[in-house]
PDB file of C-alpha atoms in Angstrom:
ATOM      1  CA  MET A   1       3.963  -4.731 208.356  1.00  0.00           C
ATOM      2  CA  TYR A   2       7.371  -4.782 206.711  1.00  0.00           C
ATOM      3  CA  GLU A   3       8.484  -4.832 203.076  1.00  0.00           C
ATOM      4  CA  THR A   4      11.639  -6.824 202.365  1.00  0.00           C
ATOM      5  CA  LEU A   5      14.108  -5.182 199.989  1.00  0.00           C
ATOM      6  CA  THR A   6      17.586  -5.735 198.601  1.00  0.00           C
ATOM      7  CA  TYR A   7      19.954  -2.751 198.362  1.00  0.00           C
ATOM      8  CA  THR A   8      23.014  -3.015 196.111  1.00  0.00           C
ATOM      9  CA  GLY A   9      25.524  -0.182 196.132  1.00  0.00           C
ATOM     10  CA  GLY A  10      29.062   0.871 196.845  1.00  0.00           C
ATOM     11  CA  VAL A  11      30.796   0.313 200.165  1.00  0.00           C
ATOM     12  CA  HIS A  12      31.372   4.085 200.418  1.00  0.00           C
ATOM     13  CA  LYS A  13      28.679   5.727 202.594  1.00  0.00           C
ATOM     14  CA  ASN A  14      26.721   2.482 203.013  1.00  0.00           C
ATOM     15  CA  GLU A  15      26.485   3.314 206.719  1.00  0.00           C
ATOM     16  CA  GLU A  16      24.096   6.131 205.793  1.00  0.00           C
ATOM     17  CA  MET A  17      21.635   3.554 204.462  1.00  0.00           C
ATOM     18  CA  LYS A  18      21.987   1.434 207.614  1.00  0.00           C
ATOM     19  CA  GLU A  19      21.405   4.472 209.846  1.00  0.00           C
ATOM     20  CA  LEU A  20      18.289   5.403 207.862  1.00  0.00           C
ATOM     21  CA  ILE A  21      16.880   1.877 208.218  1.00  0.00           C
ATOM     22  CA  GLU A  22      17.544   1.944 211.971  1.00  0.00           C
ATOM     23  CA  ASP A  23      15.919   5.380 212.370  1.00  0.00           C
ATOM     24  CA  MET A  24      12.769   4.125 210.606  1.00  0.00           C
ATOM     25  CA  GLY A  25      12.487   1.088 212.879  1.00  0.00           C
ATOM     26  CA  GLY A  26      13.597  -1.335 210.169  1.00  0.00           C
ATOM     27  CA  PHE A  27      16.179  -4.113 210.182  1.00  0.00           C
ATOM     28  CA  VAL A  28      19.217  -5.231 208.210  1.00  0.00           C
ATOM     29  CA  LEU A  29      18.564  -8.958 207.760  1.00  0.00           C
ATOM     30  CA  GLN A  30      21.749  -9.805 205.884  1.00  0.00           C
ATOM     31  CA  GLU A  31      24.893  -8.043 204.692  1.00  0.00           C
ATOM     32  CA  ASN A  32      27.314  -9.260 202.021  1.00  0.00           C
ATOM     33  CA  THR A  33      30.394  -7.391 200.800  1.00  0.00           C
ATOM     34  CA  LEU A  34      31.698  -8.241 197.317  1.00  0.00           C
ATOM     35  CA  GLN A  35      34.929  -6.350 196.635  1.00  0.00           C
ATOM     36  CA  MET A  36      33.767  -2.698 196.411  1.00  0.00           C
ATOM     37  CA  ASP A  37      30.031  -3.476 196.428  1.00  0.00           C
ATOM     38  CA  ILE A  38      27.729  -4.180 199.346  1.00  0.00           C
ATOM     39  CA  ILE A  39      24.420  -6.052 199.278  1.00  0.00           C
ATOM     40  CA  LEU A  40      21.981  -5.420 202.132  1.00  0.00           C
ATOM     41  CA  THR A  41      18.790  -7.397 202.674  1.00  0.00           C
ATOM     42  CA  LEU A  42      16.393  -5.072 204.487  1.00  0.00           C
ATOM     43  CA  ALA A  43      13.049  -5.190 206.275  1.00  0.00           C
ATOM     44  CA  VAL A  44      11.423  -1.749 206.120  1.00  0.00           C
ATOM     45  CA  PRO A  45       8.022  -0.464 207.362  1.00  0.00           C
ATOM     46  CA  LEU A  46       5.687  -0.283 204.369  1.00  0.00           C
ATOM     47  CA  GLU A  47       5.101   3.447 204.746  1.00  0.00           C
ATOM     48  CA  ASP A  48       8.848   4.177 204.540  1.00  0.00           C
ATOM     49  CA  VAL A  49       9.718   2.268 201.360  1.00  0.00           C
ATOM     50  CA  GLU A  50       9.768   5.435 199.229  1.00  0.00           C
ATOM     51  CA  LYS A  51      12.248   7.087 201.607  1.00  0.00           C
ATOM     52  CA  VAL A  52      14.588   4.114 201.206  1.00  0.00           C
ATOM     53  CA  LYS A  53      14.303   4.327 197.415  1.00  0.00           C
ATOM     54  CA  GLU A  54      15.146   8.046 197.539  1.00  0.00           C
ATOM     55  CA  LYS A  55      18.199   7.350 199.697  1.00  0.00           C
ATOM     56  CA  ALA A  56      19.332   4.570 197.369  1.00  0.00           C
ATOM     57  CA  LYS A  57      19.066   6.946 194.412  1.00  0.00           C
ATOM     58  CA  GLU A  58      21.124   9.536 196.320  1.00  0.00           C
ATOM     59  CA  LEU A  59      23.823   6.912 196.978  1.00  0.00           C
ATOM     60  CA  MET A  60      23.636   5.706 193.351  1.00  0.00           C
ATOM     61  CA  GLY A  61      22.521   2.270 194.524  1.00  0.00           C
ATOM     62  CA  ILE A  62      19.771  -0.091 193.387  1.00  0.00           C
ATOM     63  CA  ILE A  63      16.709  -1.144 195.381  1.00  0.00           C
ATOM     64  CA  LYS A  64      14.715  -4.263 194.512  1.00  0.00           C
ATOM     65  CA  VAL A  65      11.832  -5.989 196.275  1.00  0.00           C
ATOM     66  CA  ALA A  66      13.058  -9.236 197.864  1.00  0.00           C
ATOM     67  CA  PRO A  67       9.894 -11.307 198.480  1.00  0.00           C
ATOM     68  CA  MET A  68      11.836 -14.286 199.841  1.00  0.00           C
ATOM     69  CA  ALA A  69      13.907 -12.331 202.356  1.00  0.00           C
ATOM     70  CA  GLY A  70      13.564 -13.650 205.882  1.00  0.00           C
ATOM     71  CA  THR A  71      12.997 -17.217 204.691  1.00  0.00           C
ATOM     72  CA  GLU A  72      15.198 -20.305 204.752  1.00  0.00           C
ATOM     73  CA  ILE A  73      14.786 -22.818 201.929  1.00  0.00           C
ATOM     74  CA  ALA A  74      16.190 -26.340 201.553  1.00  0.00           C
ATOM     75  CA  ILE A  75      17.409 -27.337 198.067  1.00  0.00           C
ATOM     76  CA  VAL A  76      17.332 -31.141 198.187  1.00  0.00           C
ATOM     77  CA  SER A  77      19.161 -33.318 195.692  1.00  0.00           C
ATOM     78  CA  PRO A  78      19.097 -37.148 195.637  1.00  0.00           C
ATOM     79  CA  THR A  79      22.849 -37.123 196.285  1.00  0.00           C
ATOM     80  CA  LEU A  80      25.727 -34.680 196.119  1.00  0.00           C
ATOM     81  CA  ALA A  81      27.847 -37.191 194.180  1.00  0.00           C
ATOM     82  CA  ARG A  82      29.337 -35.781 190.976  1.00  0.00           C
ATOM     83  CA  HIS A  83      27.584 -38.395 188.844  1.00  0.00           C
ATOM     84  CA  HIS A  84      24.087 -37.761 190.149  1.00  0.00           C
ATOM     85  CA  LEU A  85      23.876 -34.140 191.317  1.00  0.00           C
ATOM     86  CA  PRO A  86      21.578 -32.254 188.927  1.00  0.00           C
ATOM     87  CA  HIS A  87      23.409 -29.182 187.733  1.00  0.00           C
ATOM     88  CA  SER A  88      20.088 -27.376 188.025  1.00  0.00           C
ATOM     89  CA  ALA A  89      20.219 -27.702 191.837  1.00  0.00           C
ATOM     90  CA  CYS A  90      23.230 -25.373 191.993  1.00  0.00           C
ATOM     91  CA  ASP A  91      21.612 -22.838 189.658  1.00  0.00           C
ATOM     92  CA  ILE A  92      18.303 -23.044 191.539  1.00  0.00           C
ATOM     93  CA  SER A  93      20.124 -22.273 194.765  1.00  0.00           C
ATOM     94  CA  GLU A  94      21.969 -19.305 193.272  1.00  0.00           C
ATOM     95  CA  TYR A  95      18.851 -17.946 191.555  1.00  0.00           C
ATOM     96  CA  LEU A  96      16.681 -18.035 194.696  1.00  0.00           C
ATOM     97  CA  ARG A  97      19.339 -16.070 196.571  1.00  0.00           C
ATOM     98  CA  ARG A  98      18.825 -13.204 194.128  1.00  0.00           C
ATOM     99  CA  PHE A  99      15.310 -12.818 195.546  1.00  0.00           C
ATOM    100  CA  GLY A 100      16.425 -12.680 199.178  1.00  0.00           C
ATOM    101  CA  ALA A 101      16.165 -16.336 200.206  1.00  0.00           C
ATOM    102  CA  LYS A 102      18.709 -17.998 202.473  1.00  0.00           C
ATOM    103  CA  ASP A 103      19.028 -21.516 201.092  1.00  0.00           C
ATOM    104  CA  ASN A 104      20.918 -24.655 202.078  1.00  0.00           C
ATOM    105  CA  MET A 105      21.980 -27.488 199.757  1.00  0.00           C
ATOM    106  CA  ILE A 106      21.081 -30.909 201.170  1.00  0.00           C
ATOM    107  CA  GLY A 107      22.198 -34.155 199.539  1.00  0.00           C
ATOM    108  CA  LEU A 108      20.504 -37.380 200.648  1.00  0.00           C
ATOM    109  CA  ALA A 109      22.817 -40.179 201.792  1.00  0.00           C
ATOM    110  CA  ARG A 110      21.054 -42.903 199.748  1.00  0.00           C
ATOM    111  CA  GLY A 111      19.129 -41.007 197.094  1.00  0.00           C
ATOM    112  CA  ALA A 112      20.788 -42.302 193.918  1.00  0.00           C
ATOM    113  CA  GLY A 113      18.763 -44.625 191.689  1.00  0.00           C
ATOM    114  CA  LYS A 114      14.973 -44.934 191.528  1.00  0.00           C
ATOM    115  CA  GLY A 115      15.072 -48.466 192.914  1.00  0.00           C
ATOM    116  CA  ILE A 116      17.274 -47.856 195.959  1.00  0.00           C
ATOM    117  CA  SER A 117      16.637 -44.184 196.813  1.00  0.00           C
ATOM    118  CA  ARG A 118      15.907 -43.628 200.496  1.00  0.00           C
ATOM    119  CA  ILE A 119      15.546 -40.788 202.981  1.00  0.00           C
ATOM    120  CA  SER A 120      16.263 -41.140 206.703  1.00  0.00           C
ATOM    121  CA  GLU A 121      14.223 -39.698 209.558  1.00  0.00           C
ATOM    122  CA  ASP A 122      17.111 -37.387 210.473  1.00  0.00           C
ATOM    123  CA  GLU A 123      17.187 -36.064 206.912  1.00  0.00           C
ATOM    124  CA  LYS A 124      13.434 -35.440 207.034  1.00  0.00           C
ATOM    125  CA  ARG A 125      13.715 -33.579 210.331  1.00  0.00           C
ATOM    126  CA  LEU A 126      16.557 -31.459 208.921  1.00  0.00           C
ATOM    127  CA  ILE A 127      14.502 -30.550 205.847  1.00  0.00           C
ATOM    128  CA  GLU A 128      11.489 -29.712 208.021  1.00  0.00           C
ATOM    129  CA  GLU A 129      13.521 -27.114 209.908  1.00  0.00           C
ATOM    130  CA  HIS A 130      13.179 -24.908 206.800  1.00  0.00           C
ATOM    131  CA  ASP A 131      10.261 -22.833 205.531  1.00  0.00           C
ATOM    132  CA  LEU A 132      10.057 -24.687 202.207  1.00  0.00           C
ATOM    133  CA  ALA A 133      11.877 -27.463 200.360  1.00  0.00           C
ATOM    134  CA  VAL A 134      12.739 -27.661 196.660  1.00  0.00           C
ATOM    135  CA  PHE A 135      13.425 -31.246 195.528  1.00  0.00           C
ATOM    136  CA  ALA A 136      15.599 -31.043 192.397  1.00  0.00           C
ATOM    137  CA  LEU A 137      14.972 -34.303 190.562  1.00  0.00           C
ATOM    138  CA  GLY A 138      15.896 -35.582 187.113  1.00  0.00           C
ATOM    139  CA  SER A 139      14.833 -35.923 183.505  1.00  0.00           C
ATOM    140  CA  PHE A 140      12.578 -39.013 183.377  1.00  0.00           C
ATOM    141  CA  GLU A 141       8.901 -39.004 184.344  1.00  0.00           C
ATOM    142  CA  GLN A 142       8.794 -42.516 185.752  1.00  0.00           C
ATOM    143  CA  CYS A 143      11.952 -41.929 187.779  1.00  0.00           C
ATOM    144  CA  ILE A 144      10.389 -38.836 189.377  1.00  0.00           C
ATOM    145  CA  LYS A 145       7.150 -40.713 190.148  1.00  0.00           C
ATOM    146  CA  ASP A 146       9.123 -43.562 191.746  1.00  0.00           C
ATOM    147  CA  LYS A 147      10.821 -41.098 194.117  1.00  0.00           C
ATOM    148  CA  THR A 148       7.716 -39.547 195.692  1.00  0.00           C
ATOM    149  CA  HIS A 149       8.485 -41.455 198.901  1.00  0.00           C
ATOM    150  CA  LEU A 150      11.330 -38.974 199.440  1.00  0.00           C
ATOM    151  CA  PHE A 151       8.858 -36.164 200.179  1.00  0.00           C
ATOM    152  CA  ASP A 152       5.337 -37.607 200.566  1.00  0.00           C
ATOM    153  CA  ASP A 153       5.348 -37.102 204.346  1.00  0.00           C
ATOM    154  CA  ILE A 154       7.459 -33.937 204.643  1.00  0.00           C
ATOM    155  CA  ASN A 155       5.572 -31.478 206.876  1.00  0.00           C
ATOM    156  CA  ILE A 156       6.537 -28.276 205.093  1.00  0.00           C
ATOM    157  CA  PRO A 157       5.615 -27.068 201.578  1.00  0.00           C
ATOM    158  CA  VAL A 158       7.447 -29.049 198.869  1.00  0.00           C
ATOM    159  CA  VAL A 159       8.181 -27.909 195.316  1.00  0.00           C
ATOM    160  CA  VAL A 160       9.498 -30.569 192.920  1.00  0.00           C
ATOM    161  CA  THR A 161      11.502 -29.729 189.805  1.00  0.00           C
ATOM    162  CA  GLY A 162      12.251 -31.969 186.837  1.00  0.00           C
ATOM    163  CA  ALA A 163      12.542 -31.954 183.054  1.00  0.00           C
ATOM    164  CA  PRO A 164       9.241 -33.414 181.757  1.00  0.00           C
ATOM    165  CA  GLU A 165       5.802 -31.820 181.805  1.00  0.00           C
ATOM    166  CA  MET A 166       3.865 -33.474 184.643  1.00  0.00           C
ATOM    167  CA  ASP A 167       0.741 -32.959 186.729  1.00  0.00           C
ATOM    168  CA  VAL A 168       1.435 -32.272 190.400  1.00  0.00           C
ATOM    169  CA  LYS A 169      -1.453 -34.638 191.208  1.00  0.00           C
ATOM    170  CA  ASP A 170       0.837 -37.486 190.143  1.00  0.00           C
ATOM    171  CA  LEU A 171       3.308 -36.533 192.899  1.00  0.00           C
ATOM    172  CA  PRO A 172       1.803 -37.231 196.346  1.00  0.00           C
ATOM    173  CA  GLY A 173       3.202 -34.849 198.953  1.00  0.00           C
ATOM    174  CA  ALA A 174       4.235 -32.146 196.478  1.00  0.00           C
ATOM    175  CA  ASP A 175       2.583 -28.732 196.626  1.00  0.00           C
ATOM    176  CA  ALA A 176       3.806 -27.747 193.163  1.00  0.00           C
ATOM    177  CA  TYR A 177       5.826 -29.073 190.226  1.00  0.00           C
ATOM    178  CA  VAL A 178       8.003 -26.987 187.887  1.00  0.00           C
ATOM    179  CA  SER A 179       9.169 -28.523 184.605  1.00  0.00           C
ATOM    180  CA  GLY A 180      12.174 -27.655 182.444  1.00  0.00           C
ATOM    181  CA  LEU A 181      14.740 -28.134 185.225  1.00  0.00           C
ATOM    182  CA  GLY A 182      16.090 -31.639 184.763  1.00  0.00           C
ATOM    183  CA  ARG A 183      19.584 -33.088 185.126  1.00  0.00           C
ATOM    184  CA  ILE A 184      21.622 -31.539 182.322  1.00  0.00           C
ATOM    185  CA  PRO A 185      25.446 -31.307 181.975  1.00  0.00           C
ATOM    186  CA  ARG A 186      25.606 -27.517 181.657  1.00  0.00           C
ATOM    187  CA  ARG A 187      24.688 -24.298 183.415  1.00  0.00           C
ATOM    188  CA  LEU A 188      21.138 -22.962 183.101  1.00  0.00           C
ATOM    189  CA  LYS A 189      21.936 -20.038 180.803  1.00  0.00           C
ATOM    190  CA  ARG A 190      19.577 -20.499 177.868  1.00  0.00           C
ATOM    191  CA  GLY A 191      16.249 -18.737 177.396  1.00  0.00           C
ATOM    192  CA  GLU A 192      14.093 -21.749 178.267  1.00  0.00           C
ATOM    193  CA  ASP A 193      16.206 -22.339 181.393  1.00  0.00           C
ATOM    194  CA  ILE A 194      15.773 -18.771 182.631  1.00  0.00           C
ATOM    195  CA  ARG A 195      12.017 -18.967 182.002  1.00  0.00           C
ATOM    196  CA  ALA A 196      11.842 -22.160 184.069  1.00  0.00           C
ATOM    197  CA  LEU A 197      13.777 -20.529 186.911  1.00  0.00           C
ATOM    198  CA  ARG A 198      11.443 -17.529 186.823  1.00  0.00           C
ATOM    199  CA  LYS A 199       8.464 -19.881 186.994  1.00  0.00           C
ATOM    200  CA  LEU A 200      10.044 -21.569 190.016  1.00  0.00           C
ATOM    201  CA  VAL A 201      10.444 -18.190 191.725  1.00  0.00           C
ATOM    202  CA  GLU A 202       6.774 -17.363 191.064  1.00  0.00           C
ATOM    203  CA  VAL A 203       5.634 -20.698 192.500  1.00  0.00           C
ATOM    204  CA  VAL A 204       7.828 -20.401 195.603  1.00  0.00           C
ATOM    205  CA  GLU A 205       6.662 -16.829 196.230  1.00  0.00           C
ATOM    206  CA  GLU A 206       2.992 -17.875 195.975  1.00  0.00           C
ATOM    207  CA  ILE A 207       3.479 -20.691 198.482  1.00  0.00           C
ATOM    208  CA  LEU A 208       5.402 -18.496 200.927  1.00  0.00           C
ATOM    209  CA  ASP A 209       2.764 -15.748 200.642  1.00  0.00           C
ATOM    210  CA  ALA A 210       0.040 -18.301 201.414  1.00  0.00           C
ATOM    211  CA  LYS A 211       2.038 -19.452 204.444  1.00  0.00           C
ATOM    212  CA  ARG A 212       2.350 -15.833 205.609  1.00  0.00           C
ATOM    213  CA  ARG A 213      -1.416 -15.350 205.274  1.00  0.00           C
ATOM    214  CA  ASP A 214      -2.051 -18.473 207.340  1.00  0.00           C
ATOM    215  CA  MET A 215       0.352 -17.249 210.017  1.00  0.00           C
ATOM    216  CA  ALA A 216      -1.358 -13.847 210.071  1.00  0.00           C
ATOM    217  CA  MET A 217      -4.535 -15.536 211.335  1.00  0.00           C
ATOM    218  CA  ASP A 218      -2.690 -16.507 214.535  1.00  0.00           C
ATOM    219  CA  PRO A 219       0.713 -14.790 214.522  1.00  0.00           C
ATOM    220  CA  PRO A 220       3.582 -15.035 217.004  1.00  0.00           C
ATOM    221  CA  LEU A 221       3.717 -12.365 219.707  1.00  0.00           C
ATOM    222  CA  VAL A 222       6.830 -10.863 218.108  1.00  0.00           C
ATOM    223  CA  PRO A 223       8.107 -11.071 214.509  1.00  0.00           C
ATOM    224  CA  SER A 224      11.106 -13.271 213.733  1.00  0.00           C
ATOM    225  CA  ILE A 225      13.116 -10.346 212.355  1.00  0.00           C
ATOM    226  CA  LEU A 226      12.862  -8.632 215.763  1.00  0.00           C
ATOM    227  CA  VAL A 227      13.983 -11.850 217.478  1.00  0.00           C
ATOM    228  CA  LYS A 228      16.981 -11.993 215.136  1.00  0.00           C
ATOM    229  CA  THR A 229      17.997  -8.429 215.981  1.00  0.00           C
ATOM    230  CA  GLU A 230      17.662  -8.893 219.746  1.00  0.00           C
ATOM    231  CA  ILE A 231      19.713 -12.103 219.724  1.00  0.00           C
ATOM    232  CA  GLU A 232      22.471 -10.341 217.788  1.00  0.00           C
ATOM    233  CA  ASN A 233      22.404  -7.461 220.288  1.00  0.00           C
ATOM    234  CA  GLN A 234      22.238  -9.524 223.488  1.00  0.00           C
ATOM    235  CA  ILE A 235      24.287 -12.676 222.758  1.00  0.00           C
ATOM    236  CA  LEU A 236      27.914 -11.555 222.449  1.00  0.00           C
ATOM    237  CA  ALA A 237      29.094 -14.922 221.091  1.00  0.00           C
ATOM    238  CA  VAL A 238      27.185 -14.299 217.842  1.00  0.00           C
ATOM    239  CA  SER A 239      29.798 -11.726 216.800  1.00  0.00           C
ATOM    240  CA  ASP A 240      32.468 -14.467 216.871  1.00  0.00           C
ATOM    241  CA  VAL A 241      30.647 -16.733 214.397  1.00  0.00           C
ATOM    242  CA  TYR A 242      32.315 -16.725 210.982  1.00  0.00           C
ATOM    243  CA  SER A 243      29.585 -18.612 209.116  1.00  0.00           C
ATOM    244  CA  PRO A 244      27.352 -16.501 206.853  1.00  0.00           C
ATOM    245  CA  THR A 245      24.200 -15.169 208.560  1.00  0.00           C
ATOM    246  CA  PRO A 246      24.992 -16.424 212.089  1.00  0.00           C
ATOM    247  CA  VAL A 247      21.364 -15.714 212.998  1.00  0.00           C
ATOM    248  CA  THR A 248      19.148 -16.770 210.090  1.00  0.00           C
ATOM    249  CA  SER A 249      15.553 -15.540 209.898  1.00  0.00           C
ATOM    250  CA  GLN A 250      12.693 -17.874 209.061  1.00  0.00           C
ATOM    251  CA  LEU A 251       8.990 -17.115 208.723  1.00  0.00           C
ATOM    252  CA  ASP A 252       8.223 -18.544 212.163  1.00  0.00           C
ATOM    253  CA  GLY A 253      11.573 -18.434 213.926  1.00  0.00           C
ATOM    254  CA  VAL A 254      15.341 -18.202 213.612  1.00  0.00           C
ATOM    255  CA  ARG A 255      18.338 -20.518 213.399  1.00  0.00           C
ATOM    256  CA  VAL A 256      21.238 -19.460 215.637  1.00  0.00           C
ATOM    257  CA  LYS A 257      24.614 -20.860 214.598  1.00  0.00           C
ATOM    258  CA  LEU A 258      25.736 -21.470 218.167  1.00  0.00           C
ATOM    259  CA  ASN A 259      26.047 -24.860 219.863  1.00  0.00           C
ATOM    260  CA  TYR A 260      22.775 -25.806 221.545  1.00  0.00           C
ATOM    261  CA  ASP A 261      24.325 -27.333 224.689  1.00  0.00           C
ATOM    262  CA  GLN A 262      26.479 -24.285 225.366  1.00  0.00           C
ATOM    263  CA  TYR A 263      24.088 -21.470 224.549  1.00  0.00           C
ATOM    264  CA  HIS A 264      20.433 -22.536 224.656  1.00  0.00           C
ATOM    265  CA  GLU A 265      19.919 -21.365 228.249  1.00  0.00           C
ATOM    266  CA  GLU A 266      21.472 -17.962 227.532  1.00  0.00           C
ATOM    267  CA  ILE A 267      19.388 -17.637 224.370  1.00  0.00           C
ATOM    268  CA  SER A 268      16.196 -18.488 226.258  1.00  0.00           C
ATOM    269  CA  GLN A 269      16.824 -15.476 228.540  1.00  0.00           C
ATOM    270  CA  VAL A 270      16.970 -12.963 225.674  1.00  0.00           C
ATOM    271  CA  LYS A 271      14.504 -10.144 226.399  1.00  0.00           C
ATOM    272  CA  ILE A 272      12.107  -9.010 223.659  1.00  0.00           C
ATOM    273  CA  ASP A 273       9.805  -6.254 224.871  1.00  0.00           C
ATOM    274  CA  LYS A 274       8.340  -7.676 228.094  1.00  0.00           C
ATOM    275  CA  TYR A 275       8.933 -11.322 227.168  1.00  0.00           C
ATOM    276  CA  SER A 276      11.752 -13.791 227.647  1.00  0.00           C
ATOM    277  CA  LEU A 277      12.429 -15.694 224.439  1.00  0.00           C
ATOM    278  CA  GLY A 278      12.068 -19.041 226.190  1.00  0.00           C
ATOM    279  CA  ASP A 279       8.489 -18.166 227.180  1.00  0.00           C
ATOM    280  CA  ILE A 280       7.265 -17.414 223.657  1.00  0.00           C
ATOM    281  CA  SER A 281       9.124 -20.045 221.629  1.00  0.00           C
ATOM    282  CA  GLU A 282      10.328 -23.628 221.470  1.00  0.00           C
ATOM    283  CA  ILE A 283      14.128 -23.809 221.578  1.00  0.00           C
ATOM    284  CA  THR A 284      15.534 -27.096 220.319  1.00  0.00           C
ATOM    285  CA  ARG A 285      18.706 -28.680 218.981  1.00  0.00           C
ATOM    286  CA  SER A 286      18.981 -28.357 215.211  1.00  0.00           C
ATOM    287  CA  LYS A 287      19.895 -31.326 213.027  1.00  0.00           C
ATOM    288  CA  MET A 288      22.356 -28.967 211.338  1.00  0.00           C
ATOM    289  CA  TYR A 289      25.692 -29.049 213.194  1.00  0.00           C
ATOM    290  CA  ASP A 290      23.938 -29.010 216.615  1.00  0.00           C
ATOM    291  CA  TYR A 291      22.948 -25.370 216.086  1.00  0.00           C
ATOM    292  CA  THR A 292      20.118 -23.828 218.108  1.00  0.00           C
ATOM    293  CA  LEU A 293      16.709 -23.741 216.422  1.00  0.00           C
ATOM    294  CA  ILE A 294      14.000 -21.363 217.658  1.00  0.00           C
ATOM    295  CA  LYS A 295      10.363 -21.723 216.578  1.00  0.00           C
ATOM    296  CA  LEU A 296       8.063 -18.942 217.755  1.00  0.00           C
ATOM    297  CA  LEU A 297       4.760 -19.944 219.338  1.00  0.00           C
ATOM    298  CA  SER A 298       1.517 -18.436 218.099  1.00  0.00           C
ATOM    299  CA  GLU A 299      -0.542 -16.150 220.340  1.00  0.00           C
ATOM    300  CA  SER A 300      -3.278 -18.738 220.870  1.00  0.00           C
ATOM    301  CA  SER A 301      -0.868 -21.491 221.895  1.00  0.00           C
ATOM    302  CA  ILE A 302       0.661 -19.251 224.581  1.00  0.00           C
ATOM    303  CA  ILE A 303      -2.669 -18.032 225.931  1.00  0.00           C
TER     304      ILE A 303
END
């Protein structure tokens, strides 16, 4: 089992932290450099967490648990138009990243207005490529209730946010509802806003933990973080991708930001232990820019 952590420290000597993680059999899931600081998202064997904390202290860095690391979350807004985009959607996205999540903003093509809001099948399939979806809705109870058709048949966990206090039972298809996050013309900087964001983090973590427990009953043959590392090591074209996190970890797979038609056969031949990736996963075309999406098969489905 691995613990996911975030290390924040100076660029100087950061390679010592990377070498330690590699020596312990851990992984660097994501790396971001901000001027003279570096942020590493790590997966570390549970028994070695204290060693990482000691090294971080030696390098005068900061270690925090990142419970959402290795997950990909969709932040869905009715539209991305300036008039209708809830400001909270941007702050939700930024706040979840602090806890290790890789999130994507998705604006629906015809989501504006409770009477005409729609979601297409392609949009649903794109959302379902993620581990979890957060639907950032507005400030009026009836408007939120009238938009349940946007997520009532989404086949991944759905968390809905809005301003009013509501019962999740009134929102068919939603796994949870978090209030206090409506459409407001300012940043979420006040005390009640921060408390709502913290509540959202708690809810998302609980749902992801439950999904992990379900997967543990019939897990994939290899963990997704190992698949990510082997693809980065064996597919040379990954090093030429300029998008952030060219290989993005999910709970049950990875998204590779390489064109499916050009690279899916090469990716299927990636060796992980004694397996070829194509034998232990489903490799399909992503709805996102024709990237390559890999979903790992469980042990029972392969046997």
